[in-house]
Structures are given as structure tokens and as C-alpha cells.
Coordinates of C-alpha atoms in Angstrom, one line a residue:
X1 CA 0.0 0.0 0.0
X2 CA 2.9 2.3 0.8
X3 CA 4.4 1.8 -2.7
X4 CA 1.1 2.5 -4.4
X5 CA 0.6 5.7 -2.4
X6 CA 4.2 6.8 -3.0
X7 CA 3.8 6.1 -6.8
X8 CA 0.5 8.1 -6.9
X9 CA 2.1 11.0 -5.2
X10 CA 5.1 11.0 -7.4
X11 CA 3.0 10.8 -10.6
X12 CA 0.8 13.6 -9.4
X13 CA 3.9 15.8 -8.7
X14 CA 5.4 15.0 -12.1
X15 CA 2.2 15.9 -13.9
X16 CA 1.5 19.1 -12.0
X17 CA 5.0 20.6 -11.7
X18 CA 5.5 21.5 -15.4
X19 CA 2.2 23.4 -15.6
X20 CA 2.9 25.2 -12.4
X21 CA 6.4 26.2 -13.5
X22 CA 5.1 27.4 -16.9
X23 CA 2.4 29.4 -15.3
X24 CA 5.0 31.0 -12.9
X25 CA 7.5 32.0 -15.6
X26 CA 5.6 31.8 -18.9
X27 CA 7.3 31.1 -22.2
X28 CA 9.3 33.9 -23.9
X29 CA 7.8 34.9 -27.2
X30 CA 10.9 33.9 -29.2
X31 CA 10.5 30.3 -28.0
X32 CA 6.8 30.0 -28.9
X33 CA 6.2 27.7 -31.8
X34 CA 5.1 29.2 -35.1
X35 CA 1.7 28.3 -36.3
X36 CA 0.5 27.4 -32.8
X37 CA -3.3 28.0 -32.2
X38 CA -4.1 31.1 -30.2
X39 CA -7.2 32.3 -28.6
X40 CA -8.5 35.6 -29.8
X41 CA -11.4 37.7 -28.7
X42 CA -12.7 38.4 -25.3
X43 CA -15.0 36.6 -22.8
X44 CA -17.8 39.0 -23.7
X45 CA -17.6 38.0 -27.3
X46 CA -17.5 34.3 -26.4
X47 CA -20.6 34.6 -24.2
X48 CA -22.6 35.8 -27.2
X49 CA -22.0 32.5 -28.9
X50 CA -24.4 30.0 -27.3
X51 CA -22.1 27.0 -27.7
X52 CA -19.1 28.8 -26.1
X53 CA -21.4 30.2 -23.4
X54 CA -22.4 26.6 -22.4
X55 CA -18.7 25.5 -22.4
X56 CA -17.8 28.5 -20.2
X57 CA -20.7 27.9 -17.8
X58 CA -19.6 24.2 -17.6
X59 CA -16.0 25.3 -16.9
X60 CA -17.2 27.6 -14.1
X61 CA -19.4 24.9 -12.6
X62 CA -16.5 22.4 -12.7
X63 CA -14.2 24.9 -11.0
X64 CA -16.7 25.4 -8.2
X65 CA -17.5 21.7 -7.7
X66 CA -13.8 20.7 -7.8
X67 CA -12.9 23.4 -5.3
X68 CA -15.6 22.3 -2.9
X69 CA -14.5 18.6 -3.4
X70 CA -10.9 19.6 -2.7
X71 CA -11.8 21.4 0.4
X72 CA -13.8 18.5 1.7
X73 CA -11.0 16.1 0.9
X74 CA -8.4 18.2 2.7
X75 CA -10.8 18.4 5.7
X76 CA -11.2 14.7 5.7
X77 CA -7.5 14.1 5.6
X78 CA -6.9 16.6 8.4
X79 CA -9.6 15.0 10.6
X80 CA -8.3 11.5 9.9
X81 CA -4.8 12.7 10.9
X82 CA -6.2 14.2 14.0
X83 CA -8.0 10.9 14.9
X84 CA -4.8 9.1 14.2
X85 CA -2.9 11.3 16.7
X86 CA -5.7 11.0 19.3
X87 CA -5.8 7.2 18.8
X88 CA -3.5 6.8 21.8
X89 CA -1.6 3.8 20.3
X90 CA -4.6 1.5 19.9
X91 CA -3.5 -0.9 17.1
X92 CA -7.1 -1.3 15.8
X93 CA -7.7 2.5 15.6
X94 CA -4.3 3.1 14.0
X95 CA -4.8 0.5 11.2
X96 CA -8.4 1.7 10.6
X97 CA -7.3 5.4 10.3
X98 CA -4.3 4.5 8.1
X99 CA -6.7 2.8 5.7
X100 CA -9.0 5.7 5.8
X101 CA -6.1 8.1 5.2
X102 CA -5.0 6.1 2.2
X103 CA -8.5 6.2 0.7
X104 CA -8.8 9.9 1.3
X105 CA -5.4 10.7 -0.3
X106 CA -6.4 8.5 -3.3
X107 CA -9.7 10.4 -3.5
X108 CA -7.8 13.8 -3.6
X109 CA -5.5 12.5 -6.3
X110 CA -8.5 11.3 -8.3
X111 CA -10.1 14.8 -7.9
X112 CA -6.9 16.4 -9.2
X113 CA -6.7 14.1 -12.2
X114 CA -10.4 14.5 -13.0
X115 CA -10.0 18.3 -12.8
X116 CA -7.0 18.2 -15.1
X117 CA -8.7 16.0 -17.7
X118 CA -11.9 18.1 -17.7
X119 CA -9.8 21.3 -18.1
X120 CA -7.9 19.7 -21.0
X121 CA -11.2 18.8 -22.7
X122 CA -12.7 22.2 -22.1
X123 CA -9.6 23.9 -23.4
X124 CA -9.7 21.8 -26.6
X125 CA -13.4 22.6 -27.1
X126 CA -12.8 26.3 -26.6
X127 CA -10.0 26.4 -29.2
X128 CA -11.4 23.9 -31.6
X129 CA -13.0 26.5 -33.9
X130 CA -10.3 29.1 -33.6
X131 CA -8.3 29.8 -36.8
X132 CA -4.6 29.0 -36.6
X133 CA -2.8 32.3 -36.7
X134 CA 0.7 32.3 -38.1
X135 CA 3.0 35.2 -37.6
X136 CA 3.8 37.0 -40.8
X137 CA 7.5 37.6 -41.7
X138 CA 8.7 41.2 -41.4
X139 CA 9.0 42.9 -44.7
X140 CA 12.5 43.3 -46.0
X141 CA 13.9 46.8 -45.7
X142 CA 14.2 48.4 -49.1
X143 CA 17.0 50.9 -49.5
X144 CA 16.4 54.0 -51.5
X145 CA 19.0 54.5 -54.3
X146 CA 21.6 57.1 -53.4
X147 CA 21.5 60.2 -55.6
X148 CA 24.9 61.2 -56.9

């Protein structure tokens, strides 16, 4: 059970760390790929489109539900940890609370993975109909002939 829990925690860290680092530092514009799809427009324009409005509403609902589920999972983990400390060395209580803690951590990892997958799908749906914008090369400088 310890190996499974350790593996789940390591996989979660490996999957979450790159997105966190990219969000913290961003990608410099010279390293962005050419021809990558971009999102244009504003949220007000997107809400006028009924399909995008449904997707945005779904995204907001998912954010709220996932946030509430995460808070509940953290509360459950903390309360189980508290009961584990208060257990006063009773073997039966300790084994029961360890099992509960493993299930709660697994549930939190499942919540995080579900949130990531849903955000990925919503991101794909929001950018599916966007035209691919490619940067235009800068025009070559034309020198005027020198008058002699």
C-alpha cells in the first residue's frame, strides 16, 4: 500500500510541476512555436456565442465543484490525521485510520486528475474552432537608391 501511495504522489507531482512552472514563468515569445493555435477575442464575445457560453458555464461549474470537493478532501485528511494522533496507540484504531487516510489521499489525487482531464477537454473545445494564426514575416527593408 505504501508503494502504491508513493507512486501516486510522485506521478501527481510529475504531472502538476511543469504546468505550475510554466504558469509562474511563462514562455518567452521567441521560444513559442510558429503556427500554434491562439485564442483571440474576449470573454464578452465568447458569451454571445451559445455554444461557447455553455462551455464557459460548464467550466465555471467544474471549477466550483472541484474546489468544494478539494476542500472536503483536505478536511477529511486533516480530521483523519487528528483521529490518528488521538488514537493513543490502539492498534485497531491506527490501522483503521491508516486505511481511511490512504483512501482519502487517493480520492484527492482522483479529484486532481479528473479536474486536469476536464480542463484539458474544455480547453480543446474552446480552441477547436479558432483559426490558426501564423506570424507574418517582417517585410525586408528596401533601401532607396543614393542620388549622386
